[in-house]
């Protein structure tokens, strides 16, 4: 672990209370710094950023942004229905892929209006046409945007506008999908200047498809967090009651979600039962438990379920929209919590193996009119203290990709976006009451507030500057990786 100054021992401290002392003579360029780190036991991120499962932070647009930039998003569960959260997961998983399995198909008797409905729901036009409009029947053609973009006769049957099977260039499933040979499919697609290439099985049924747009997305974002099929990874938040999560997790798993974050203000014992149920029924899903803030909590979780948990989420009450510490007098300074939890995990590593720690909340940025807001020093400090990744809410809530619309604040004389803690009374009118274990009570005490954050524009412009800032911090200290930072950082009280 890093060098921890004796003045910090047995003290509570926030990120603002510490600094990282450079002791090396740097001999590397900023771009040589590698920020790859473990999000969970089995998923690594090229960029150690995680978007918080808050309803003013992470929906599908934010999750797509985070994954493309090398991080990951956790979609909140404060929707009126489970299906609405699942649709957000589907949007992320359908955004890109190597092979697109279970593509949307139509029949020759469908009409042009049906193609536009597909586009409205999923964001694409290309649809294979099969005999009966299912994947169980033979391929008869394909309809793409080119076939319908200038048509105004919405009732025209697709059999009149589609490219027929006889004119299609396809590849065999046995030579591509079965051999995991995406390169052959891409070569065929590009050699023939196609937008969409269909993969068929021995009965001439559609097994998958490959699109040029997906391949170009993959090339444009080389750091993207992807699964083995080049689909973006995404997690969902779930309640901390086993009776409530079964249906949610089953439906999320059916559309390809990569893992769950059991989302609660403090880790309840029932989370271990949830983790056990998930590992028994969906062993490939990663499970994150939390929130915790002390060595005692780490030890209890690992003693009882080290084989069930894939990461631990640290932070009770440090968030910008959280007032747990003020209202209830419980929680602790976030930097202290991250250090103690990470140190305890490290001490228990020989017994239980490595368990990544996620630093959740407390990341502050300077944000005054006329000044830059990109000040990533707290992120570097969290990583130096032992966090493998950093979960953020308020820093991301002002982006175009967060849920909600921007508005002009006449008092502040600038554009803002709404940001609310999930413990606010407003948020608890939805599913969020479960997060604070007050869903069955009449009297509720707010542990969060509703506020506004500055509008920060597109995340595709904003996040690269934060990433560069973290890399520059490590460069100044002479570290090439987060591993080096965590082993050699010199952490001192200011």
Tab-separated table of C-alpha atoms in Angstrom:
chain	number	residue	atom	x	y	z
A	1	UNK	CA	0.000	0.000	0.000
A	2	UNK	CA	0.956	3.664	-0.308
A	3	UNK	CA	2.993	5.592	2.256
A	4	UNK	CA	0.531	6.877	4.834
A	5	UNK	CA	1.813	9.787	6.927
A	6	UNK	CA	1.663	9.266	10.684
A	7	UNK	CA	-0.262	12.535	11.118
A	8	UNK	CA	-3.220	10.838	9.410
A	9	UNK	CA	-3.323	7.827	11.704
A	10	UNK	CA	-6.480	7.569	13.821
A	11	UNK	CA	-7.904	10.695	12.179
A	12	UNK	CA	-10.917	11.274	9.975
A	13	UNK	CA	-9.997	13.089	6.760
A	14	UNK	CA	-11.595	14.073	3.461
A	15	UNK	CA	-9.917	14.331	0.076
A	16	UNK	CA	-9.465	18.054	0.640
A	17	UNK	CA	-7.409	17.338	3.755
A	18	UNK	CA	-4.654	15.404	1.970
A	19	UNK	CA	-2.183	15.824	-0.856
A	20	UNK	CA	0.008	13.472	-2.883
A	21	UNK	CA	3.709	14.311	-2.639
A	22	UNK	CA	5.867	13.792	-5.768
A	23	UNK	CA	9.095	11.986	-4.856
A	24	UNK	CA	10.268	10.732	-8.247
A	25	UNK	CA	11.834	12.392	-11.252
A	26	UNK	CA	9.243	11.623	-13.939
A	27	UNK	CA	10.608	10.002	-17.097
A	28	UNK	CA	7.386	9.396	-19.005
A	29	UNK	CA	4.945	11.233	-21.223
A	30	UNK	CA	1.402	11.812	-20.003
A	31	UNK	CA	-0.034	9.486	-22.650
A	32	UNK	CA	2.152	6.655	-21.354
A	33	UNK	CA	0.127	6.509	-18.133
A	34	UNK	CA	-2.134	3.449	-18.109
A	35	UNK	CA	-5.339	3.884	-16.082
A	36	UNK	CA	-6.545	0.293	-16.499
A	37	UNK	CA	-8.040	-1.010	-13.273
A	38	UNK	CA	-10.418	-3.675	-11.958
A	39	UNK	CA	-14.058	-2.702	-11.553
A	40	UNK	CA	-14.985	-6.168	-10.326
A	41	UNK	CA	-13.123	-9.446	-9.998
A	42	UNK	CA	-13.723	-10.283	-13.651
A	43	UNK	CA	-14.245	-6.942	-15.395
A	44	UNK	CA	-11.447	-4.447	-16.003
A	45	UNK	CA	-11.921	-0.860	-17.148
A	46	UNK	CA	-9.453	1.101	-19.263
A	47	UNK	CA	-10.642	4.226	-17.411
A	48	UNK	CA	-11.569	3.832	-13.698
A	49	UNK	CA	-14.797	5.854	-13.849
A	50	UNK	CA	-18.260	4.616	-12.870
A	51	UNK	CA	-21.480	6.617	-13.126
A	52	UNK	CA	-23.707	6.460	-10.082
A	53	UNK	CA	-27.131	4.739	-10.179
A	54	UNK	CA	-29.059	7.949	-9.560
A	55	UNK	CA	-32.132	8.979	-11.530
A	56	UNK	CA	-30.580	12.322	-12.469
A	57	UNK	CA	-27.288	10.695	-13.496
A	58	UNK	CA	-27.460	7.301	-15.210
A	59	UNK	CA	-29.895	6.161	-17.855
A	60	UNK	CA	-28.941	4.480	-21.109
A	61	UNK	CA	-27.354	7.586	-22.668
A	62	UNK	CA	-24.964	7.984	-19.731
A	63	UNK	CA	-24.219	4.253	-19.651
A	64	UNK	CA	-23.343	4.319	-23.358
A	65	UNK	CA	-21.091	7.351	-22.849
A	66	UNK	CA	-19.290	5.804	-19.902
A	67	UNK	CA	-18.704	2.475	-21.650
A	68	UNK	CA	-17.475	4.092	-24.868
A	69	UNK	CA	-14.999	6.222	-22.921
A	70	UNK	CA	-13.600	3.188	-21.080
A	71	UNK	CA	-15.643	3.294	-17.863
A	72	UNK	CA	-19.040	1.838	-17.031
A	73	UNK	CA	-22.517	3.000	-16.077
A	74	UNK	CA	-24.938	1.631	-13.484
A	75	UNK	CA	-28.553	2.257	-14.504
A	76	UNK	CA	-30.764	3.343	-11.593
A	77	UNK	CA	-33.921	1.462	-10.593
A	78	UNK	CA	-36.127	4.441	-9.712
A	79	UNK	CA	-38.443	3.778	-12.664
A	80	UNK	CA	-42.183	3.200	-12.265
A	81	UNK	CA	-41.792	-0.306	-13.720
A	82	UNK	CA	-39.071	-2.930	-14.086
A	83	UNK	CA	-39.660	-2.983	-17.840
A	84	UNK	CA	-38.554	0.642	-18.174
A	85	UNK	CA	-35.181	-0.131	-16.594
A	86	UNK	CA	-34.795	-3.208	-18.805
A	87	UNK	CA	-35.464	-1.120	-21.918
A	88	UNK	CA	-32.569	1.123	-20.893
A	89	UNK	CA	-30.324	-1.940	-20.628
A	90	UNK	CA	-31.465	-3.094	-24.080
A	91	UNK	CA	-30.574	0.280	-25.569
A	92	UNK	CA	-27.033	-0.024	-24.248
A	93	UNK	CA	-26.580	-3.639	-25.369
A	94	UNK	CA	-28.007	-2.903	-28.828
A	95	UNK	CA	-25.892	0.215	-29.332
A	96	UNK	CA	-23.111	-1.819	-30.912
A	97	UNK	CA	-21.986	-5.389	-31.296
A	98	UNK	CA	-19.681	-7.602	-33.263
A	99	UNK	CA	-22.316	-10.148	-34.166
A	100	UNK	CA	-25.844	-8.920	-33.521
A	101	UNK	CA	-27.728	-11.950	-32.255
A	102	UNK	CA	-31.532	-12.082	-32.173
A	103	UNK	CA	-31.886	-9.165	-34.613
A	104	UNK	CA	-35.276	-7.568	-35.176
A	105	UNK	CA	-36.879	-9.217	-38.198
A	106	UNK	CA	-40.034	-8.471	-40.171
A	107	UNK	CA	-42.102	-10.396	-42.708
A	108	UNK	CA	-42.811	-9.578	-46.372
A	109	UNK	CA	-46.357	-8.616	-45.320
A	110	UNK	CA	-45.190	-5.916	-42.933
A	111	UNK	CA	-45.199	-2.392	-44.351
A	112	UNK	CA	-42.858	0.590	-44.500
A	113	UNK	CA	-44.475	2.126	-41.422
A	114	UNK	CA	-43.344	-0.929	-39.427
A	115	UNK	CA	-39.734	-0.203	-40.396
A	116	UNK	CA	-40.068	3.336	-39.054
A	117	UNK	CA	-41.526	1.943	-35.829
A	118	UNK	CA	-38.417	-0.220	-35.462
A	119	UNK	CA	-36.260	2.849	-35.978
A	120	UNK	CA	-38.215	4.836	-33.398
A	121	UNK	CA	-37.874	2.067	-30.812
A	122	UNK	CA	-34.342	0.831	-31.458
A	123	UNK	CA	-32.601	3.539	-33.500
A	124	UNK	CA	-31.896	1.578	-36.710
A	125	UNK	CA	-33.633	0.786	-40.003
A	126	UNK	CA	-32.007	-2.388	-41.331
A	127	UNK	CA	-34.280	-5.406	-40.849
A	128	UNK	CA	-33.893	-8.896	-42.276
A	129	UNK	CA	-37.106	-10.163	-43.844
A	130	UNK	CA	-38.064	-13.762	-43.149
A	131	UNK	CA	-40.978	-15.881	-44.362
A	132	UNK	CA	-43.077	-15.427	-41.231
A	133	UNK	CA	-41.344	-12.497	-39.530
A	134	UNK	CA	-39.512	-14.666	-36.996
A	135	UNK	CA	-36.005	-16.077	-36.725
A	136	UNK	CA	-37.423	-19.589	-37.117
A	137	UNK	CA	-38.166	-19.236	-40.833
A	138	UNK	CA	-36.033	-18.819	-43.944
A	139	UNK	CA	-34.510	-15.540	-45.068
A	140	UNK	CA	-36.370	-13.869	-47.943
A	141	UNK	CA	-34.659	-10.461	-48.128
A	142	UNK	CA	-33.606	-7.336	-46.274
A	143	UNK	CA	-34.856	-3.768	-45.923
A	144	UNK	CA	-32.421	-0.936	-45.132
A	145	UNK	CA	-32.710	2.818	-44.788
A	146	UNK	CA	-31.883	3.200	-48.471
A	147	UNK	CA	-35.055	1.314	-49.371
A	148	UNK	CA	-37.457	3.497	-47.408
A	149	UNK	CA	-35.882	6.904	-46.781
A	150	UNK	CA	-37.702	8.693	-49.641
A	151	UNK	CA	-40.931	6.717	-49.484
A	152	UNK	CA	-44.069	8.459	-48.287
A	153	UNK	CA	-46.435	5.531	-48.891
A	154	UNK	CA	-46.270	3.994	-45.431
A	155	UNK	CA	-48.691	1.152	-46.218
A	156	UNK	CA	-46.593	-0.376	-49.022
A	157	UNK	CA	-45.662	-4.001	-48.257
A	158	UNK	CA	-42.017	-4.750	-47.622
A	159	UNK	CA	-42.013	-7.475	-50.260
A	160	UNK	CA	-42.291	-4.667	-52.819
A	161	UNK	CA	-39.288	-2.663	-51.583
A	162	UNK	CA	-36.906	-5.219	-50.047
A	163	UNK	CA	-33.735	-6.532	-51.622
A	164	UNK	CA	-34.612	-10.187	-52.357
A	165	UNK	CA	-32.638	-13.155	-51.034
A	166	UNK	CA	-31.203	-13.985	-54.454
A	167	UNK	CA	-29.332	-10.688	-54.569
A	168	UNK	CA	-27.958	-10.816	-51.006
A	169	UNK	CA	-24.361	-11.479	-50.047
A	170	UNK	CA	-24.290	-13.525	-46.845
A	171	UNK	CA	-21.791	-15.509	-44.773
A	172	UNK	CA	-22.215	-18.876	-43.129
A	173	UNK	CA	-22.658	-19.200	-39.392
A	174	UNK	CA	-20.324	-22.219	-39.379
A	175	UNK	CA	-17.445	-20.098	-40.726
A	176	UNK	CA	-18.027	-16.972	-38.623
A	177	UNK	CA	-20.125	-17.180	-35.467
A	178	UNK	CA	-19.240	-20.783	-34.639
A	179	UNK	CA	-15.519	-20.035	-35.014
A	180	UNK	CA	-15.820	-16.585	-33.399
A	181	UNK	CA	-14.346	-15.253	-36.610
A	182	UNK	CA	-15.620	-11.681	-36.770
A	183	UNK	CA	-12.720	-10.619	-39.004
A	184	UNK	CA	-14.024	-12.759	-41.893
A	185	UNK	CA	-17.440	-11.142	-41.600
A	186	UNK	CA	-15.931	-7.648	-41.495
A	187	UNK	CA	-13.767	-8.388	-44.539
A	188	UNK	CA	-16.794	-9.632	-46.489
A	189	UNK	CA	-18.813	-6.595	-45.465
A	190	UNK	CA	-16.134	-4.131	-46.524
A	191	UNK	CA	-15.031	-5.944	-49.670
A	192	UNK	CA	-18.623	-5.697	-50.903
A	193	UNK	CA	-19.272	-2.169	-49.583
A	194	UNK	CA	-22.231	-3.288	-47.476
A	195	UNK	CA	-23.966	-1.503	-44.625
A	196	UNK	CA	-25.339	-4.756	-43.194
A	197	UNK	CA	-24.120	-8.320	-43.634
A	198	UNK	CA	-26.377	-11.237	-42.739
A	199	UNK	CA	-25.138	-14.476	-41.168
A	200	UNK	CA	-27.220	-17.547	-42.022
A	201	UNK	CA	-27.279	-21.107	-40.738
A	202	UNK	CA	-27.497	-24.361	-42.708
A	203	UNK	CA	-31.278	-23.916	-43.125
A	204	UNK	CA	-30.861	-20.367	-44.455
A	205	UNK	CA	-32.259	-18.836	-41.291
A	206	UNK	CA	-30.847	-15.577	-39.926
A	207	UNK	CA	-28.382	-16.408	-37.140
A	208	UNK	CA	-26.918	-12.927	-36.693
A	209	UNK	CA	-25.932	-9.820	-38.560
A	210	UNK	CA	-22.934	-7.492	-38.700
A	211	UNK	CA	-23.226	-3.762	-39.408
A	212	UNK	CA	-20.654	-1.339	-40.707
A	213	UNK	CA	-21.789	1.295	-38.209
A	214	UNK	CA	-21.035	-1.062	-35.288
A	215	UNK	CA	-17.563	-1.819	-36.615
A	216	UNK	CA	-16.821	1.882	-37.052
A	217	UNK	CA	-18.004	2.628	-33.502
A	218	UNK	CA	-15.661	-0.048	-32.196
A	219	UNK	CA	-12.735	1.489	-34.085
A	220	UNK	CA	-13.602	5.039	-33.017
A	221	UNK	CA	-13.588	4.188	-29.298
A	222	UNK	CA	-10.600	1.885	-28.689
A	223	UNK	CA	-10.911	2.126	-24.888
A	224	UNK	CA	-14.554	1.030	-24.837
A	225	UNK	CA	-15.674	-1.388	-22.142
A	226	UNK	CA	-16.999	-4.322	-24.164
A	227	UNK	CA	-17.925	-7.960	-23.694
A	228	UNK	CA	-16.625	-10.815	-25.844
A	229	UNK	CA	-19.098	-9.863	-28.613
A	230	UNK	CA	-18.031	-6.193	-28.695
A	231	UNK	CA	-21.265	-5.130	-26.970
A	232	UNK	CA	-20.974	-2.364	-24.408
A	233	UNK	CA	-20.996	-3.533	-20.807
A	234	UNK	CA	-23.596	-2.162	-18.410
A	235	UNK	CA	-24.744	-2.827	-14.840
A	236	UNK	CA	-28.060	-2.175	-13.154
A	237	UNK	CA	-28.873	-1.163	-9.615
A	238	UNK	CA	-31.268	-3.426	-7.728
A	239	UNK	CA	-33.060	-3.219	-4.397
A	240	UNK	CA	-31.614	-4.746	-1.236
A	241	UNK	CA	-34.629	-7.016	-0.652
A	242	UNK	CA	-34.481	-10.502	-2.155
A	243	UNK	CA	-38.240	-10.640	-2.658
A	244	UNK	CA	-38.039	-7.562	-4.899
A	245	UNK	CA	-34.982	-8.317	-7.016
A	246	UNK	CA	-35.689	-11.768	-8.482
A	247	UNK	CA	-37.886	-10.591	-11.355
A	248	UNK	CA	-35.684	-7.549	-12.063
A	249	UNK	CA	-32.486	-9.597	-12.266
A	250	UNK	CA	-34.085	-12.366	-14.334
A	251	UNK	CA	-35.315	-9.877	-16.925
A	252	UNK	CA	-32.025	-7.963	-16.970
A	253	UNK	CA	-30.046	-11.167	-17.443
A	254	UNK	CA	-32.269	-12.137	-20.382
A	255	UNK	CA	-31.192	-8.995	-22.284
A	256	UNK	CA	-27.506	-9.372	-21.460
A	257	UNK	CA	-26.791	-7.170	-18.445
A	258	UNK	CA	-23.250	-7.721	-17.150
A	259	UNK	CA	-23.803	-7.342	-13.434
A	260	UNK	CA	-25.734	-5.800	-10.576
A	261	UNK	CA	-25.071	-3.265	-7.854
A	262	UNK	CA	-27.179	-3.939	-4.788
A	263	UNK	CA	-28.007	-0.316	-4.133
A	264	UNK	CA	-28.546	0.717	-0.522
A	265	UNK	CA	-27.377	3.542	1.706
A	266	UNK	CA	-25.739	0.929	3.936
A	267	UNK	CA	-25.060	-2.744	3.294
A	268	UNK	CA	-27.889	-4.768	4.820
A	269	UNK	CA	-27.273	-8.413	5.738
A	270	UNK	CA	-29.886	-9.472	3.190
A	271	UNK	CA	-27.481	-8.387	0.453
A	272	UNK	CA	-25.505	-11.575	1.103
A	273	UNK	CA	-28.651	-13.616	0.452
A	274	UNK	CA	-29.174	-11.706	-2.793
A	275	UNK	CA	-25.579	-12.350	-3.854
A	276	UNK	CA	-25.977	-16.070	-3.061
A	277	UNK	CA	-29.178	-16.278	-5.112
A	278	UNK	CA	-27.542	-14.504	-8.062
A	279	UNK	CA	-24.483	-16.779	-8.059
A	280	UNK	CA	-26.701	-19.866	-7.903
A	281	UNK	CA	-29.000	-18.762	-10.723
A	282	UNK	CA	-26.850	-16.448	-12.868
A	283	UNK	CA	-23.216	-17.361	-12.150
A	284	UNK	CA	-21.844	-15.138	-14.923
A	285	UNK	CA	-23.313	-11.966	-13.418
A	286	UNK	CA	-20.951	-9.801	-11.370
A	287	UNK	CA	-22.254	-8.684	-7.960
A	288	UNK	CA	-21.331	-5.439	-6.184
A	289	UNK	CA	-22.381	-4.997	-2.554
A	290	UNK	CA	-22.533	-1.815	-0.492
A	291	UNK	CA	-22.381	0.679	0.853
A	292	UNK	CA	-19.716	0.223	3.520
A	293	UNK	CA	-17.267	2.502	5.312
A	294	UNK	CA	-15.209	0.520	7.828
A	295	UNK	CA	-12.855	-2.411	8.351
A	296	UNK	CA	-15.474	-4.200	10.428
A	297	UNK	CA	-17.980	-4.166	7.569
A	298	UNK	CA	-15.390	-5.430	5.087
A	299	UNK	CA	-14.403	-8.293	7.363
A	300	UNK	CA	-17.990	-9.386	8.030
A	301	UNK	CA	-18.873	-9.435	4.332
A	302	UNK	CA	-15.762	-11.352	3.286
A	303	UNK	CA	-15.967	-13.781	6.188
A	304	UNK	CA	-19.534	-14.664	5.242
A	305	UNK	CA	-19.492	-14.284	1.465
A	306	UNK	CA	-16.099	-13.667	-0.134
A	307	UNK	CA	-17.016	-16.075	-2.914
A	308	UNK	CA	-20.280	-14.216	-3.562
A	309	UNK	CA	-19.091	-10.621	-3.894
A	310	UNK	CA	-17.139	-9.262	-6.878
A	311	UNK	CA	-16.573	-5.710	-5.605
A	312	UNK	CA	-17.349	-3.503	-2.604
A	313	UNK	CA	-18.807	-0.013	-2.801
A	314	UNK	CA	-17.471	2.414	-0.192
A	315	UNK	CA	-19.172	5.575	1.018
A	316	UNK	CA	-21.882	6.386	3.569
A	317	UNK	CA	-23.059	9.960	3.316
A	318	UNK	CA	-20.246	11.737	1.400
A	319	UNK	CA	-22.162	12.676	-1.760
A	320	UNK	CA	-22.901	16.240	-2.820
A	321	UNK	CA	-26.661	15.633	-2.581
A	322	UNK	CA	-26.486	13.418	0.506
A	323	UNK	CA	-27.208	14.639	4.051
A	324	UNK	CA	-27.055	11.334	5.923
A	325	UNK	CA	-24.174	12.504	8.100
A	326	UNK	CA	-25.830	15.797	8.958
A	327	UNK	CA	-29.324	14.398	9.562
A	328	UNK	CA	-28.507	11.089	11.240
A	329	UNK	CA	-25.026	11.649	12.635
A	330	UNK	CA	-23.678	8.497	10.967
A	331	UNK	CA	-21.185	7.837	8.193
A	332	UNK	CA	-17.644	9.100	7.922
A	333	UNK	CA	-15.146	11.159	5.962
A	334	UNK	CA	-14.851	9.500	2.555
A	335	UNK	CA	-11.065	9.498	2.220
A	336	UNK	CA	-10.733	7.749	5.590
A	337	UNK	CA	-13.366	5.201	4.611
A	338	UNK	CA	-11.694	4.359	1.294
A	339	UNK	CA	-8.275	3.970	2.913
A	340	UNK	CA	-9.493	1.754	5.749
A	341	UNK	CA	-11.654	-0.474	3.536
A	342	UNK	CA	-8.968	-0.875	0.871
A	343	UNK	CA	-6.330	-1.612	3.517
A	344	UNK	CA	-8.551	-4.255	5.117
A	345	UNK	CA	-9.221	-5.924	1.753
A	346	UNK	CA	-5.474	-5.984	1.148
A	347	UNK	CA	-4.802	-7.592	4.540
A	348	UNK	CA	-7.398	-10.284	3.818
A	349	UNK	CA	-6.232	-10.900	0.254
A	350	UNK	CA	-4.126	-13.952	1.130
A	351	UNK	CA	-7.244	-15.569	2.609
A	352	UNK	CA	-9.988	-14.440	0.228
A	353	UNK	CA	-8.237	-13.140	-2.881
A	354	UNK	CA	-8.458	-9.594	-4.280
A	355	UNK	CA	-11.788	-7.754	-4.054
A	356	UNK	CA	-11.898	-4.370	-5.842
A	357	UNK	CA	-13.033	-1.333	-3.876
A	358	UNK	CA	-15.218	1.338	-5.516
A	359	UNK	CA	-14.943	4.830	-4.007
A	360	UNK	CA	-18.513	6.139	-4.191
A	361	UNK	CA	-19.086	9.861	-3.679
A	362	UNK	CA	-17.244	12.820	-2.286
A	363	UNK	CA	-15.508	13.808	-5.525
A	364	UNK	CA	-15.497	17.586	-5.522
A	365	UNK	CA	-14.584	19.967	-8.334
A	366	UNK	CA	-13.909	23.685	-8.283
A	367	UNK	CA	-16.911	25.235	-9.948
A	368	UNK	CA	-16.960	29.001	-10.016
A	369	UNK	CA	-18.248	31.175	-12.820
A	370	UNK	CA	-15.479	31.828	-15.303
A	371	UNK	CA	-13.279	28.976	-14.073
A	372	UNK	CA	-12.663	25.492	-15.375
A	373	UNK	CA	-14.653	22.747	-13.665
A	374	UNK	CA	-12.259	20.004	-14.759
A	375	UNK	CA	-10.282	19.495	-11.542
A	376	UNK	CA	-9.714	15.770	-11.154
A	377	UNK	CA	-7.443	15.841	-8.094
A	378	UNK	CA	-9.948	14.055	-5.826
A	379	UNK	CA	-10.091	11.141	-8.280
A	380	UNK	CA	-6.319	10.707	-8.116
A	381	UNK	CA	-6.455	10.825	-4.316
A	382	UNK	CA	-9.196	8.184	-4.167
A	383	UNK	CA	-7.132	5.886	-6.388
A	384	UNK	CA	-3.995	6.474	-4.312
A	385	UNK	CA	-5.919	5.522	-1.166
A	386	UNK	CA	-6.682	2.117	-2.669
A	387	UNK	CA	-9.885	2.464	-4.676
A	388	UNK	CA	-9.766	0.564	-7.956
A	389	UNK	CA	-12.490	2.732	-9.488
A	390	UNK	CA	-14.338	5.934	-8.608
A	391	UNK	CA	-18.130	6.292	-8.762
A	392	UNK	CA	-19.412	9.789	-9.507
A	393	UNK	CA	-22.772	11.531	-9.464
A	394	UNK	CA	-22.744	15.325	-9.278
A	395	UNK	CA	-19.726	15.589	-11.585
A	396	UNK	CA	-21.703	13.851	-14.351
A	397	UNK	CA	-25.226	15.124	-13.637
A	398	UNK	CA	-24.653	18.325	-15.612
A	399	UNK	CA	-23.859	16.538	-18.857
A	400	UNK	CA	-26.115	16.227	-21.896
A	401	UNK	CA	-26.182	12.469	-21.381
A	402	UNK	CA	-27.742	12.580	-17.894
A	403	UNK	CA	-31.554	12.321	-17.611
A	404	UNK	CA	-33.439	15.619	-17.547
A	405	UNK	CA	-33.312	18.892	-19.433
A	406	UNK	CA	-31.036	21.861	-18.933
A	407	UNK	CA	-32.562	25.174	-17.890
A	408	UNK	CA	-31.406	28.727	-17.289
A	409	UNK	CA	-30.894	29.764	-13.662
A	410	UNK	CA	-31.467	33.510	-13.506
A	411	UNK	CA	-29.966	33.817	-10.013
A	412	UNK	CA	-26.756	32.039	-11.039
A	413	UNK	CA	-26.905	33.546	-14.543
A	414	UNK	CA	-25.994	30.258	-16.215
A	415	UNK	CA	-27.411	26.984	-17.505
A	416	UNK	CA	-28.021	24.251	-14.931
A	417	UNK	CA	-29.484	20.755	-14.616
A	418	UNK	CA	-31.444	19.238	-11.774
A	419	UNK	CA	-29.574	16.880	-9.448
A	420	UNK	CA	-31.129	15.067	-6.527
A	421	UNK	CA	-29.953	12.642	-3.910
A	422	UNK	CA	-31.733	9.314	-3.941
A	423	UNK	CA	-32.474	9.901	-0.255
A	424	UNK	CA	-34.419	13.080	-0.970
A	425	UNK	CA	-38.116	12.955	-0.202
A	426	UNK	CA	-38.796	13.685	-3.876
A	427	UNK	CA	-36.780	10.648	-5.051
A	428	UNK	CA	-38.312	8.443	-2.367
A	429	UNK	CA	-41.739	8.958	-3.896
A	430	UNK	CA	-40.546	6.323	-6.368
A	431	UNK	CA	-38.573	3.100	-5.792
A	432	UNK	CA	-35.779	4.901	-3.948
A	433	UNK	CA	-37.520	4.495	-0.583
A	434	UNK	CA	-36.380	0.861	-0.669
A	435	UNK	CA	-32.766	2.031	-0.865
A	436	UNK	CA	-33.118	3.638	2.556
A	437	UNK	CA	-35.289	0.853	4.009
A	438	UNK	CA	-38.208	3.206	4.601
A	439	UNK	CA	-40.573	1.885	1.933
A	440	UNK	CA	-42.739	0.255	4.609
A	441	UNK	CA	-42.888	3.260	6.930
A	442	UNK	CA	-45.181	6.284	7.022
A	443	UNK	CA	-42.660	8.773	8.394
A	444	UNK	CA	-39.565	9.332	6.285
A	445	UNK	CA	-36.486	11.365	7.109
A	446	UNK	CA	-34.692	12.824	4.119
A	447	UNK	CA	-31.104	11.690	3.621
A	448	UNK	CA	-30.699	13.666	0.415
A	449	UNK	CA	-31.498	17.015	-1.144
A	450	UNK	CA	-32.714	18.331	-4.477
A	451	UNK	CA	-30.343	20.842	-5.997
A	452	UNK	CA	-28.869	22.074	-9.290
A	453	UNK	CA	-25.506	21.540	-10.916
A	454	UNK	CA	-23.880	23.580	-13.680
A	455	UNK	CA	-24.639	22.452	-17.215
A	456	UNK	CA	-21.396	21.022	-18.617
A	457	UNK	CA	-22.268	20.152	-22.193
A	458	UNK	CA	-21.426	16.911	-23.939
A	459	UNK	CA	-19.738	14.165	-21.981
A	460	UNK	CA	-17.768	13.280	-25.090
A	461	UNK	CA	-15.970	16.622	-24.653
A	462	UNK	CA	-15.978	16.736	-20.844
A	463	UNK	CA	-14.743	13.272	-19.856
A	464	UNK	CA	-11.555	13.300	-21.970
A	465	UNK	CA	-10.363	16.341	-20.024
A	466	UNK	CA	-11.002	14.582	-16.712
A	467	UNK	CA	-9.144	11.518	-17.978
A	468	UNK	CA	-6.200	13.637	-19.086
A	469	UNK	CA	-6.161	15.364	-15.693
A	470	UNK	CA	-5.881	12.059	-13.829
A	471	UNK	CA	-3.113	10.894	-16.168
A	472	UNK	CA	-1.262	14.150	-15.636
A	473	UNK	CA	-1.522	13.747	-11.872
A	474	UNK	CA	0.116	10.321	-12.068
A	475	UNK	CA	2.723	11.626	-14.488
A	476	UNK	CA	3.695	14.418	-12.080
A	477	UNK	CA	4.282	11.788	-9.403
A	478	UNK	CA	6.259	9.591	-11.801
A	479	UNK	CA	3.769	6.700	-11.913
A	480	UNK	CA	2.918	4.743	-15.056
A	481	UNK	CA	-0.100	2.940	-13.650
A	482	UNK	CA	-2.667	2.887	-10.856
A	483	UNK	CA	-0.828	-0.116	-9.433
A	484	UNK	CA	2.348	1.941	-9.035
A	485	UNK	CA	0.361	4.824	-7.557
A	486	UNK	CA	-1.211	2.575	-4.934
A	487	UNK	CA	2.092	0.977	-4.012
A	488	UNK	CA	4.258	4.100	-3.842
A	489	UNK	CA	2.084	7.211	-3.371
A	490	UNK	CA	3.149	9.523	-0.534
A	491	UNK	CA	-0.080	10.645	1.156
A	492	UNK	CA	0.189	13.528	3.605
A	493	UNK	CA	-2.018	15.821	5.618
A	494	UNK	CA	-2.247	19.335	4.243
